[in-house]
CSV table of C-alpha atoms and ligand atoms in Angstrom, one decimal:
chain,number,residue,atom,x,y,z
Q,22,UNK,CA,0.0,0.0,0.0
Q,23,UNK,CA,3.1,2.3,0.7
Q,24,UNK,CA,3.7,2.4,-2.9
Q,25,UNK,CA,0.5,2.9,-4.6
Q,26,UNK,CA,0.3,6.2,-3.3
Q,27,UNK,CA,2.8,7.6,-5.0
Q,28,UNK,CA,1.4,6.1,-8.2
Q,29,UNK,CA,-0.6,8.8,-8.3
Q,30,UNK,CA,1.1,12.2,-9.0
Q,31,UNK,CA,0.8,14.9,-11.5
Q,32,UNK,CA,2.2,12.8,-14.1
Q,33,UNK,CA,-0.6,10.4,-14.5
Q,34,UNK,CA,-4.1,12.1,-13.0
Q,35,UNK,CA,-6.2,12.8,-16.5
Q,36,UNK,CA,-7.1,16.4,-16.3
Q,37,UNK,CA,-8.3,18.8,-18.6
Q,38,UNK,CA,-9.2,22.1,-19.6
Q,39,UNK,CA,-12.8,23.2,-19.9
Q,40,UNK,CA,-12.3,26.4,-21.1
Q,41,UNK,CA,-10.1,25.7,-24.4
Q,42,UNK,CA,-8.2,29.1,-25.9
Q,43,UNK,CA,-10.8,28.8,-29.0
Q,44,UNK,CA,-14.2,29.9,-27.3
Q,45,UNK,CA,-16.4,27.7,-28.2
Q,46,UNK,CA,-20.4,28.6,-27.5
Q,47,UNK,CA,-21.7,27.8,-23.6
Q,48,UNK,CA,-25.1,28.1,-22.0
Q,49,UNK,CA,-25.7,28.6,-18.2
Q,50,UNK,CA,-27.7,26.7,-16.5
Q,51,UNK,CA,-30.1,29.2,-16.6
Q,52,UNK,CA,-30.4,28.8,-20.4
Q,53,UNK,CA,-33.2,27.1,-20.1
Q,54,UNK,CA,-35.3,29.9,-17.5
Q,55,UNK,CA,-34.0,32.6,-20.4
Q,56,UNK,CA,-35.3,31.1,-23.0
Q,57,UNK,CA,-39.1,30.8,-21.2
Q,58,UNK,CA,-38.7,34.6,-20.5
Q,59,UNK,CA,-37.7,34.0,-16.8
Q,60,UNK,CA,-34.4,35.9,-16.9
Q,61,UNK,CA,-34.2,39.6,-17.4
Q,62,UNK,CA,-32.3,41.2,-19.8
Q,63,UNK,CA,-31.2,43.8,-17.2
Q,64,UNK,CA,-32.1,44.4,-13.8
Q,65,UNK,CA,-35.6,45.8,-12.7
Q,66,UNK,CA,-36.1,48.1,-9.7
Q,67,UNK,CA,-37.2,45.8,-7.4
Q,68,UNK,CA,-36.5,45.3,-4.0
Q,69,UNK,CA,-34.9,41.7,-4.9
Q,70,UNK,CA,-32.2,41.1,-7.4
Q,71,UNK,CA,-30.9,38.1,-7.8
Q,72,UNK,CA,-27.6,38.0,-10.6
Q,73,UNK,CA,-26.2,34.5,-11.9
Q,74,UNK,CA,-22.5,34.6,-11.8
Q,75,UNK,CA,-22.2,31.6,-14.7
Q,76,UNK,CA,-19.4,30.1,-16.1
Q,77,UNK,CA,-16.9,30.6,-12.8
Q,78,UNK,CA,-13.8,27.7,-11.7
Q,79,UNK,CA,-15.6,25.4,-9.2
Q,80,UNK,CA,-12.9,22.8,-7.3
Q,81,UNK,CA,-13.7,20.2,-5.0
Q,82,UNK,CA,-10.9,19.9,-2.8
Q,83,UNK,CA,-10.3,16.9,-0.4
Q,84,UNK,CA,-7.8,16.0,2.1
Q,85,UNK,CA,-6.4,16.5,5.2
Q,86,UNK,CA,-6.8,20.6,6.4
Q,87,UNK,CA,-3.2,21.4,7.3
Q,88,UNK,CA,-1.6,20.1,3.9
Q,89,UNK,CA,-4.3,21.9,1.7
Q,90,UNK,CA,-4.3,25.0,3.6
Q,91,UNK,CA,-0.5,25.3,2.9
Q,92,UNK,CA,-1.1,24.6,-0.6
Q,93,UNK,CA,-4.0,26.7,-1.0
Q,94,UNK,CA,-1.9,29.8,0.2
Q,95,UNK,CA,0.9,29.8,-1.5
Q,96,UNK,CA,-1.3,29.5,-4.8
Q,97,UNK,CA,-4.3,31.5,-4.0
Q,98,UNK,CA,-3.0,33.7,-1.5
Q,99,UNK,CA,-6.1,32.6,0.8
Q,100,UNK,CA,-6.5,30.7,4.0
Q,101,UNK,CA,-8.1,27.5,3.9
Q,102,UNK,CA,-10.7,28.1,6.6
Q,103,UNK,CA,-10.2,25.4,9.5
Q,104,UNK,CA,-13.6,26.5,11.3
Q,105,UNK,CA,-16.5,24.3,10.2
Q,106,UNK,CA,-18.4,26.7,7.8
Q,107,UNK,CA,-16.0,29.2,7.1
Q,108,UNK,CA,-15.8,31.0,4.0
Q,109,UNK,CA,-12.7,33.4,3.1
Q,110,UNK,CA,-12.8,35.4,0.2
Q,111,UNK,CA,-10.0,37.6,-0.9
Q,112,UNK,CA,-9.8,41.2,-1.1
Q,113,UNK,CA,-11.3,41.6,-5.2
Q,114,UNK,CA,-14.1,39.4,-3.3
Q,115,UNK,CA,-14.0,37.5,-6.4
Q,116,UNK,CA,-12.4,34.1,-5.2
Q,117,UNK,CA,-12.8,32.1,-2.2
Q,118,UNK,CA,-12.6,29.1,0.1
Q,119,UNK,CA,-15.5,27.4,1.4
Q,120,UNK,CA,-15.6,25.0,4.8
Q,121,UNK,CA,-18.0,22.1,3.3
Q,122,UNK,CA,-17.1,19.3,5.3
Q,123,UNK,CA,-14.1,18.2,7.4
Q,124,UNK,CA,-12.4,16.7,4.9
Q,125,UNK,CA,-14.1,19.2,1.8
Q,126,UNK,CA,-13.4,22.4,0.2
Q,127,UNK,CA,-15.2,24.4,-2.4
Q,128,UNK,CA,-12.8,26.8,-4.5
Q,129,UNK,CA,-14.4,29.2,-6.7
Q,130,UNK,CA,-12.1,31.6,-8.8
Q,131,UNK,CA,-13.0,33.4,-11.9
Q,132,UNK,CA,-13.9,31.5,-14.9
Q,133,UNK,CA,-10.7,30.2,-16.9
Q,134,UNK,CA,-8.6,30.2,-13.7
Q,135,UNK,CA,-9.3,26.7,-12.5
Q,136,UNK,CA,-7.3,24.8,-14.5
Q,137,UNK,CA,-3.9,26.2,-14.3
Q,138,UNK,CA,-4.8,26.9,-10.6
Q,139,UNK,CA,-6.1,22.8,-10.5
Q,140,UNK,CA,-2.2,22.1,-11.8
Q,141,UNK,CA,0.0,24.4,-9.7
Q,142,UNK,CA,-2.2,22.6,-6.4
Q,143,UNK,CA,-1.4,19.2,-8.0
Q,144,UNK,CA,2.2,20.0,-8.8
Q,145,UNK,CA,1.9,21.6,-4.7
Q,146,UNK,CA,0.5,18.5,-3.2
Q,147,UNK,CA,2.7,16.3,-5.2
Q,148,UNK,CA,2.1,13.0,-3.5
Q,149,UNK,CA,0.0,14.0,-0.5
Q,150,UNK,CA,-3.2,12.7,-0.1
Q,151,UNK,CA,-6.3,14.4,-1.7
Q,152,UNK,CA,-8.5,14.9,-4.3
Q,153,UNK,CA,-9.1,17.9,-6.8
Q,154,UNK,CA,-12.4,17.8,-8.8
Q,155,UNK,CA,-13.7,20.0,-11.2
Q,156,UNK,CA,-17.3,20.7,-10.6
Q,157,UNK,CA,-17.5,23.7,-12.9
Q,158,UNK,CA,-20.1,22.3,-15.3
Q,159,UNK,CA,-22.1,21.1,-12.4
Q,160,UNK,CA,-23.7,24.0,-10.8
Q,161,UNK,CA,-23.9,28.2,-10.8
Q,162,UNK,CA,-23.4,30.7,-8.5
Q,163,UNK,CA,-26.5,33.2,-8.0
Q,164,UNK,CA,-26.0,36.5,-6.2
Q,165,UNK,CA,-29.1,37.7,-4.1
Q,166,UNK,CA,-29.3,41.2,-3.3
Q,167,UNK,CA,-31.2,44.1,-2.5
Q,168,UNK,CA,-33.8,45.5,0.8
Q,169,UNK,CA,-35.9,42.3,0.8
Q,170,UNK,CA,-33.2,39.7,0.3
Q,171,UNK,CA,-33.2,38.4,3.2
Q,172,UNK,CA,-37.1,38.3,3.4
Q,173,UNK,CA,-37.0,35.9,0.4
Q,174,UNK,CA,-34.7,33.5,1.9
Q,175,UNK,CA,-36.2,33.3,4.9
Q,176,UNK,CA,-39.7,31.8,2.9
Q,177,UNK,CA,-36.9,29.9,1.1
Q,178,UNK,CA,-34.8,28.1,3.9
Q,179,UNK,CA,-35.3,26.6,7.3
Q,180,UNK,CA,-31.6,28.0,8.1
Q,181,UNK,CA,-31.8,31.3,10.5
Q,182,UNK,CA,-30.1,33.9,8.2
Q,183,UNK,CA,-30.2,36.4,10.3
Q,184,UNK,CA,-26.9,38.1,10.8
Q,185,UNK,CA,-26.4,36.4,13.8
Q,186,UNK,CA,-26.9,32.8,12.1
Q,187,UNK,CA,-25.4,33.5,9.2
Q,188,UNK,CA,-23.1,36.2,10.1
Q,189,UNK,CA,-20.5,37.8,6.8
Q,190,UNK,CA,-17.8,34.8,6.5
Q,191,UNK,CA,-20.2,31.9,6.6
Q,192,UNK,CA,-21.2,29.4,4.9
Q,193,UNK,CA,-24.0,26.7,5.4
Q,194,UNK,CA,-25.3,23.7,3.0
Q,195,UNK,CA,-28.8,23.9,4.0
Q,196,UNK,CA,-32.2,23.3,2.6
Q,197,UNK,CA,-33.6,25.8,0.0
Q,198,UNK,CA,-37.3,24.8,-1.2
Q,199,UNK,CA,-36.7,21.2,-0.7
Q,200,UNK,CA,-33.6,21.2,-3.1
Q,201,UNK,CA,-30.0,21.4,-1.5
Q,202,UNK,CA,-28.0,24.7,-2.1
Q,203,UNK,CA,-25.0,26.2,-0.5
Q,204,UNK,CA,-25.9,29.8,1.2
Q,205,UNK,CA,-23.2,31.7,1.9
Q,206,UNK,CA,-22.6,35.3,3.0
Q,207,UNK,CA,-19.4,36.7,1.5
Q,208,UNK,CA,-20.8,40.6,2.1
Q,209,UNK,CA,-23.1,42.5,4.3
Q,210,UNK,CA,-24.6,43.5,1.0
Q,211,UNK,CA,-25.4,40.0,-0.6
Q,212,UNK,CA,-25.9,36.1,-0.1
Q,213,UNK,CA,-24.6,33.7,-2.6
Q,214,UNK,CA,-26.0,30.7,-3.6
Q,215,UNK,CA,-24.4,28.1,-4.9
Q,216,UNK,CA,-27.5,25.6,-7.1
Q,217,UNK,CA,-26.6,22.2,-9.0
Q,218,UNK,CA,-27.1,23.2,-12.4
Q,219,UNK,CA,-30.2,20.2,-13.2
Q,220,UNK,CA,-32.1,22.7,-10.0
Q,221,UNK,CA,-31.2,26.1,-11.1
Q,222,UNK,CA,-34.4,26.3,-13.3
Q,223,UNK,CA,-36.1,25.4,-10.5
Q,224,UNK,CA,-34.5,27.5,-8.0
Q,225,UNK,CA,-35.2,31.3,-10.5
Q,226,UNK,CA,-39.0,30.1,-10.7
Q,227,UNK,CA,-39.0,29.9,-6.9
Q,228,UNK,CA,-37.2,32.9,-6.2
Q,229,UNK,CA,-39.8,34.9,-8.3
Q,230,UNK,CA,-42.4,33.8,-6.6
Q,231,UNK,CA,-41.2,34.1,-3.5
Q,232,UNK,CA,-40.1,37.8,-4.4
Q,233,UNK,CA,-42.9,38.7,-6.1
Q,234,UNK,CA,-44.0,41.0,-3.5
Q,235,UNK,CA,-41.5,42.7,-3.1
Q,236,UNK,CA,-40.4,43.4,-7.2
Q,237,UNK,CA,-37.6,40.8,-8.3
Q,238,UNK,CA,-35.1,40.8,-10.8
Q,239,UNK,CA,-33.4,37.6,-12.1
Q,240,UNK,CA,-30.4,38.4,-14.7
Q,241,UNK,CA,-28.2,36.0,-16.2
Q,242,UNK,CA,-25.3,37.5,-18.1
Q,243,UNK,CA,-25.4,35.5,-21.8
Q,244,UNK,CA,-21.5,35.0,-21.6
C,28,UNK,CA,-39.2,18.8,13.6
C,29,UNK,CA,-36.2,18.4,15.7
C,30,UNK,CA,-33.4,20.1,16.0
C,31,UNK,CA,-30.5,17.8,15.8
C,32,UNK,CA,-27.2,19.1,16.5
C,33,UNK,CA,-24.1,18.0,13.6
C,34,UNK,CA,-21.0,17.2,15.4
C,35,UNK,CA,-18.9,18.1,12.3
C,36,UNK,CA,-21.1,21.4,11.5
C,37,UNK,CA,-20.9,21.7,15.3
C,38,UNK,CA,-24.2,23.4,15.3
C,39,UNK,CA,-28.3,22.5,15.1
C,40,UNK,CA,-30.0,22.1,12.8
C,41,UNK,CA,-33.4,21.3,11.5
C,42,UNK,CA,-34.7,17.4,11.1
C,43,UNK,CA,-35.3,17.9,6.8
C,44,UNK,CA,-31.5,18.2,6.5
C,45,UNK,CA,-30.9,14.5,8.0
C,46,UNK,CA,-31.8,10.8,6.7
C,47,UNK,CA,-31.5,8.5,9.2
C,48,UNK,CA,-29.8,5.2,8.2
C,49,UNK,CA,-30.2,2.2,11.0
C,50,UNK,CA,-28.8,1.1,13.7
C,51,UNK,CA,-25.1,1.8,14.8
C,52,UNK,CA,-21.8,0.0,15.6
C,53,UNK,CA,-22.4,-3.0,13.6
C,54,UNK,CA,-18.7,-4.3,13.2
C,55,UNK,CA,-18.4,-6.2,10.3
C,56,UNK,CA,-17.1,-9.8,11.0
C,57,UNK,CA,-13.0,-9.7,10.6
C,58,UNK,CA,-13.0,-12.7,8.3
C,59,UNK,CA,-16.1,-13.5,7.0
C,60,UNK,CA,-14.7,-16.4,5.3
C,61,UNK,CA,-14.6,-18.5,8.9
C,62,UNK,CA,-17.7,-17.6,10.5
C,63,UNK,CA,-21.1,-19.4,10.3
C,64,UNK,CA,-23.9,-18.8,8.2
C,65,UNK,CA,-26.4,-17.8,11.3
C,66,UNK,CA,-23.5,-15.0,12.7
C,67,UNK,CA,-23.0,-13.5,8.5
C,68,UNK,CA,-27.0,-13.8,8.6
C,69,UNK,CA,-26.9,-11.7,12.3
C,70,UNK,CA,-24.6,-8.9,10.9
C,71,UNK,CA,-26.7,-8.6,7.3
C,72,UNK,CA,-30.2,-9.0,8.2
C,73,UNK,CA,-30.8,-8.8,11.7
C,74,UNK,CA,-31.2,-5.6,13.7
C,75,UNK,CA,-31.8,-4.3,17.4
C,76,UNK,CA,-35.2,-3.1,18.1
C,77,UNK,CA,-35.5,-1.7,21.6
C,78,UNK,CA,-38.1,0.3,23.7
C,79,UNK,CA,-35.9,3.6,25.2
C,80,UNK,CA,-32.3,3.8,24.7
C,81,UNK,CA,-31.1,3.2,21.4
C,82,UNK,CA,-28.0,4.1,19.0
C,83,UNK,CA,-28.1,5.0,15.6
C,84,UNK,CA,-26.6,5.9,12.7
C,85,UNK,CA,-27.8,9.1,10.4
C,86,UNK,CA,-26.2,11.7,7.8
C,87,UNK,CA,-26.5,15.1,7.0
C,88,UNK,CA,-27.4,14.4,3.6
C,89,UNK,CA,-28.2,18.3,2.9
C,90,UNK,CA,-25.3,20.0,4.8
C,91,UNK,CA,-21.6,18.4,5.7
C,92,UNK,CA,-22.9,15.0,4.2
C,93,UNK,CA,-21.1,13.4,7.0
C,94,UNK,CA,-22.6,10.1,8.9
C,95,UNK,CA,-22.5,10.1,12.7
C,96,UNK,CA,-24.1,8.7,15.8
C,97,UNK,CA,-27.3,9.7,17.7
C,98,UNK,CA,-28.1,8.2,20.7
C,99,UNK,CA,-32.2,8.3,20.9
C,100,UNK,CA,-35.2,7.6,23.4
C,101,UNK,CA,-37.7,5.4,20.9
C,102,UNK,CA,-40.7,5.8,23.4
C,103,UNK,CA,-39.9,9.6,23.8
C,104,UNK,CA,-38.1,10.6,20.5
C,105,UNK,CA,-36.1,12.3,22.9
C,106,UNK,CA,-32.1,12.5,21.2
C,107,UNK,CA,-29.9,12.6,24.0
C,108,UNK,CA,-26.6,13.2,22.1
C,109,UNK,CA,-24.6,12.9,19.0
C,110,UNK,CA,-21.3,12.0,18.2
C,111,UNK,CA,-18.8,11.2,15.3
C,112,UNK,CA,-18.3,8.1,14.0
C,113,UNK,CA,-15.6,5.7,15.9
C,114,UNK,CA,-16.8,7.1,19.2
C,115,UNK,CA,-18.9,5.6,22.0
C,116,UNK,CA,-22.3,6.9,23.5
C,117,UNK,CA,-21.7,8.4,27.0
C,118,UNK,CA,-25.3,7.8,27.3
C,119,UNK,CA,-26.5,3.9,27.2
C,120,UNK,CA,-29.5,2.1,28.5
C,121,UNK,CA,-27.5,1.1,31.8
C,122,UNK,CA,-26.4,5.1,32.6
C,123,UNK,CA,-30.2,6.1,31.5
C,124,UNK,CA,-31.5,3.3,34.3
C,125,UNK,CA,-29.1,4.5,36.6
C,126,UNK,CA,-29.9,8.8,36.2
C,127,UNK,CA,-33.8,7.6,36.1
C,128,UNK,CA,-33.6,6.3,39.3
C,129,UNK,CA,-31.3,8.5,40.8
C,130,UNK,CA,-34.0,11.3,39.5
C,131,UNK,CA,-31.8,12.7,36.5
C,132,UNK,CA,-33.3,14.4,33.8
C,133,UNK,CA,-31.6,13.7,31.0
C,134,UNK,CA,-32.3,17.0,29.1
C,135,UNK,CA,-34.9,19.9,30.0
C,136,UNK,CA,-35.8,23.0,28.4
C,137,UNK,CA,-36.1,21.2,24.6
C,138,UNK,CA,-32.3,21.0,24.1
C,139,UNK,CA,-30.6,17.8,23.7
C,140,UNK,CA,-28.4,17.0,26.6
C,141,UNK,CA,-24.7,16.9,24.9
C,142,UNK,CA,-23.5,19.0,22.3
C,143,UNK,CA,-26.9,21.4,21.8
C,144,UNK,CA,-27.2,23.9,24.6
C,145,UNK,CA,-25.8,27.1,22.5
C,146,UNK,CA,-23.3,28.7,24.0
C,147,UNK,CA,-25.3,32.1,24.4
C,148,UNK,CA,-28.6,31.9,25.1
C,149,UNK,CA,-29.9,35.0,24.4
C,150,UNK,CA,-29.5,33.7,20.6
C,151,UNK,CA,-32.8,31.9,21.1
C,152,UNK,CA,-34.4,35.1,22.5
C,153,UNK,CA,-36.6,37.9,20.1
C,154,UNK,CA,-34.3,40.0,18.1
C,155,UNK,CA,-35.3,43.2,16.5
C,156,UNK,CA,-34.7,42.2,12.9
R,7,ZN,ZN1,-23.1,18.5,9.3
């Protein structure tokens, strides 16, 4: 068993790139809402807005906390948090590290970024023991904004997201209308939540009708 | 619905965010090769099914997705702790005889006994929003 572990290094894990050089064409998973007229071409003026951030790097990280975290600073510049649900996000607050389990990290970096960043963590790790998956293609980012935000959500999840529950810096897989999502609050300002793409449909009809009261916006960017 | 406290989230949370999954501690024969078809038929098929004090396994299937321990009252549906996996109850049917007759309570004001009281309590009072 001593030697099998070292069978697996940089050399030999298939990866690949999922955003080639030549652009090729890409829908969201909110393709599907747009098309039925469920996405907004630009925001309203609403009291709700909720933005899909589509296309970002989405890495599964597993292993043991102390040998990420050191790998996960020197290439990202960002502590791996070591608090069950912690979420850091850097100072552009546009990539982060998310607590999801003991032995689980989410990285989200901008879109294009997660494969090199996927090989400098590999070439890092060497012949540590973990894990780096690319979830990129398997669920979207939405931002949720705006006076009644937090009035939506709380329709939406059984989680307290009060700021005292969910307090800037966490991050909580929870229960949002009897699908699973990760709600996480990276700002004062906004929640993020993190949908598998195969409920994201599912997830903008609910939020419009749960925001329908107050005015809500849905936008999804077309690239 | 209960609130059921996730020793690896380290905080409650509500029951829809758990599956429970049977009974815990089985141990798995060592070699299953050299035992007899009743004891492989014992560890497969055959499961405790006690009135009170009872241990089992569940997962938070909608949050850490992590499987650990509950120890439960099946008369009451009272959970009197969790723990991670590969540790032992501090709670068993011979300590809850033994705090029933001494008079014990094994929990009171709604929180599990181990692992739920929050640390502040004024969390669970009104807030102005
Ligand atoms: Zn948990």
């Amino acid at each position: 068993m001593s030697e099998a572990g070292s069978e697996t290094n940089v050399s030999n894990v298939a990866v690949f790139d999922t955003h080639p050089a030549e652009p090729i064409d890409a829908e969201s998973p909110l393709a599907w809402s747009r098309q039925r007229g469920l996405v907004d071409a630009a925001g309203g003026s609403g009291q709700v807005s909720a933005i899909e951030r589509p296309f970002l790097g989405h890495l599964i990280l597993r292993g043991g906390a102390i040998t990420l975290d050191e790998a996960v600073r020197a290439e990202l510049g960002i502590n791996l948090p070591g608090q069950p649900l912690g979420l850091n996000v850097d100072a552009e607050g546009s990539r982060s590290v998310q607590w999801l389990s003991p032995d689980e990290w989410l990285v989200i970096v901008p879109g294009g970024e997660e494969f090199a960043l996927e090989n400098r963590l590999r070439e890092r790790l060497g012949d540590a023991h973990f894990a780096i998956v690319n979830v990129s293609g398997g669920q979207t980012l939405v931002e949720l904004s705006g006076d009644k935000a937090r009035d939506v959500l709380m329709k939406s999840v059984t989680y307290d997201v009060h700021s005292h529950g969910l307090p800037v810096g966490k991050a909580v897989g929870t229960v949002f209308a009897k699908t699973s999502i990760n709600l996480r609050r990276p700002s004062e300002a906004c929640f993020e939540l993190v949908v598998r793409r195969s409920f994201a449909d599912y997830c903008v009809r609910w939020l419009r009708d749960a925001g329908r009261e107050y005015g809500v916006s849905v936008e999804s960017p077309t690239s | 619905m209960f609130y059921i406290h996730c020793p690896y989230c380290g905080e409650r949370r509500e029951e829809e965010e758990f599956h429970p999954n049977g009974q815990a501690h089985l141990v798995r024969p060592a070699d299953p090769d050299s035992v007899s078809d009743e004891e492989w038929g014992d560890y497969l098929f055959f499961r405790d099914n006690p009135r009170g004090i009872h241990h089992e396994m569940w997962v938070h299937r909608l949050g850490c997705r992590k499987f650990f321990n509950i120890t439960r009252n099946t008369t009451t549906y009272e959970i009197l702790e969790t723990y991670p996996m590969g540790e032992q109850p501090t709670i068993t049917a011979e300590t809850a005889k033994v705090r029933h007759e001494q008079g014990v309570q094994t929990a009171d004001g709604g929180w599990q006994t181990v692992g739920a009281r929050p640390e502040n309590s004024t969390l669970n009072e009104e807030t102005p929003s």
